[in-house]
């Protein structure tokens, strides 16, 4: 029988496999292959094959680290199809650190693809469309808050990032035009810029001051859903927080980390840690589950750097989701009745990483006039997954359409989420069902603001 | 040949890529075997055609459920074709009038529990893996859990099957009646056959009314043997609890270490007892259990007064498995089973084995039915220690068999326990089984390499 040979006996040709082994082999070997994570995994449920399951992916990383399969040819695709929702971590009885394994794989795959791309470019062949699209979006758009603050919507992003040219050139126009057309429909209306809070400003608490908090604006939130950010700040003030918006803050780096661009993620993290340290706040508040999860794991980026590790740890200990603070310092001074049935879709990263799932529900249940109904599978990923829904449109829509059936069962008139990606995805889901005139998709903050009479 | 297969099953359910094939190379036990092809059939006709073809070209065929087997059941040890039956899960009918469930083999066990309960019925077999494992896998391993004590194992609930035989014929066994004496009982032969005698494509399960109420207690003992005696006393007093679970000191410590639950660290044994049935009857029974425990020198007995307290008690038991996994990277999980009256003696023997081989051996399990789970926590990369583990495992099996017990109460034989079959069954007994296998599967294409030891093989080898 063949079992995995001891680590020192492996002699590998591929330096990338070697690196993968260093980064993930011990973690992958913690998996006892019990399969307890299978029912929790949305991609396993929708694709129905082991390679689309956490147990399968971990095993493939192990196989690649042992040099039994090829990183690019065999490992890249199954890893690429993972949503990174981390529901498997919560289900695992032996605490296998899936995110660590996954991100190590992403990083090594990205490096190897980059090398292959450079080589291919030399021989003048166009490379893998999806990886190009991804790199273009990530490298050119997300780290630049200035650029992002200017843009209005994803279409802009699609054009400015040179994606459209790339798409035509690689003849992938059909692959991308349908998703883009559908996304266009659901993009939020922009607010008049004059209404925005200025970065660097301090907004006083209403009434007695209970805490000083620093607000993390988040690049997508800030660019496209600015109104939600403004309402977040107002809600914080209402429960007695003095809010500062640190000027030097940056993109959280989550998309980079999930796509295997770890070094870029590290640089962004350092900038944020610095900016928030200077704010002198008691808590660092965010309102996007995906960013929050990244922020609350900054320490993991610096495990080999003592000094930054300590600073990151401190940052992490102060990081909070908006719902935690509103529950802590609440109740909110509600002013208006909210009508209809509300249902809630967990943000995976808020639920599975930050472990926040009660607070949003408590808040929604406290809204006067509204009826809260839990939908089946509310804890399961909606398959927006960062930019998963752009890169893997069909796979994503299969999961989304299934979710919309559960929404329908609740007869909800409002679907609430706590993450911009999920929010867009919900809007898309409602649009695809043709029920956009009956169902509103809102960020939790929007619902609370409405009930508090904030416009 | 692949083209032939494409004629039978659509392309998207045939996997040939290396990454897909490696994804079906393991289960929850040991070893990794790469199959040549993986197929997800969607009905018995496809399966029958595939099996016929496999007979023609002599390709090994390995049925697989959720691959949670702890004994190597679904491992494609000789390569060939894996049939992934986890996706054959569309049929799920609850027949309330006849108290039946008619399901496809890929349906998850917990889904059957749920749908039965929704109409006030009960499907008792409760392996702790039931939220992952398939009904097919449960059937073929004859799985069970704590409720086995009172309600029996999976085989008590299977009354009819649709099966594709190893030569590719589709047959039906049993039916929809609880009583059935027409001819040989092939249903029972298939149940527990670990996928060596047929591929199950539909299952008819018997359901029972759900017990009205239950009561649970947790008793601590200063001495393992006392706890064994308390268990035997209760069982001979006319009470049949719904479950009786035991944890030794090492388990208690592991659980407290993993997630503090307020368990008494100095207790040598904890016993969980649950009675179920009519509310007034169980009130009486739980009192009696409490008294008997004290009579057998229990140091403390706590009866759960609320549903939360009950959940708390069970949580400690459920935590055992993950908790002990934290003690080392490799867990060898055995399920040797002895007659109830021999539990104290078996506990003593296990203690001796632990000392003799200097291993981290912990014991917990379904004490009420003699089904103990001695677990050895080790590291498969430590070759010297693995050698001692192998010897200890052999000795555990010998102890169980010499006390009138069996190699496996739940997890099956597969590859891991095949070497010990003769020890329990004797030459003739094993030969009889072999003859049955040869009669059903003349070409030895269905799950070859399982259950029967290879010539000259008398011991498990866990080292690479
Ligand atoms: C953490 C953990 C806890 C466990 N706890 C328990 C427990 O408490 N009690 C218990 O009894 N077991 C337990 N098990 C073992 C395992 O879950 C059971 O043996 C289960 O029944 C296997 O089901 P499966 O769907 O995973 O089948 P698999 O492991 O895929 O297959 C099991 C066997 O059945 C065959 N097979 C599967 N489906 C079919 C079919 N349709 N037709 C023909 N052959 C088929 C396979 O070839 C194989 O031989 C546990 C396992 C784990 C990992
Ligand atoms: S639940 Fe954990 S240990 Fe079990 S297969 Fe999944 S990752 Fe591995
Ligand atoms: S992160 Fe989500 S999609 Fe990825 S393996 Fe885990 S459960 Fe599945």
PDB file of N, CA and C in Angstrom, chain B residues 186 248 275 396 457 463:
ATOM      1  N   UNK B 186     -31.734 -13.021   1.463  1.00  0.00           N
ATOM      2  CA  UNK B 186     -30.606 -12.355   0.786  1.00  0.00           C
ATOM      3  C   UNK B 186     -30.401 -10.930   1.292  1.00  0.00           C
ATOM      4  N   UNK B 248     -13.236   6.638  29.684  1.00  0.00           N
ATOM      5  CA  UNK B 248     -12.250   6.410  30.739  1.00  0.00           C
ATOM      6  C   UNK B 248     -11.546   7.715  31.106  1.00  0.00           C
ATOM      7  N   UNK B 275     -32.613   6.671  29.283  1.00  0.00           N
ATOM      8  CA  UNK B 275     -33.769   5.789  29.114  1.00  0.00           C
ATOM      9  C   UNK B 275     -34.811   6.541  28.289  1.00  0.00           C
ATOM     10  N   UNK B 396      -5.266  -6.678  20.975  1.00  0.00           N
ATOM     11  CA  UNK B 396      -6.644  -6.261  21.291  1.00  0.00           C
ATOM     12  C   UNK B 396      -7.634  -7.232  20.651  1.00  0.00           C
ATOM     13  N   UNK B 457      -1.261 -13.788   5.191  1.00  0.00           N
ATOM     14  CA  UNK B 457      -1.347 -12.525   5.917  1.00  0.00           C
ATOM     15  C   UNK B 457      -2.035 -12.746   7.264  1.00  0.00           C
ATOM     16  N   UNK B 463       2.521   0.501   8.674  1.00  0.00           N
ATOM     17  CA  UNK B 463       3.642   1.360   8.283  1.00  0.00           C
ATOM     18  C   UNK B 463       3.706   1.489   6.773  1.00  0.00           C
TER      19      UNK B 463
END
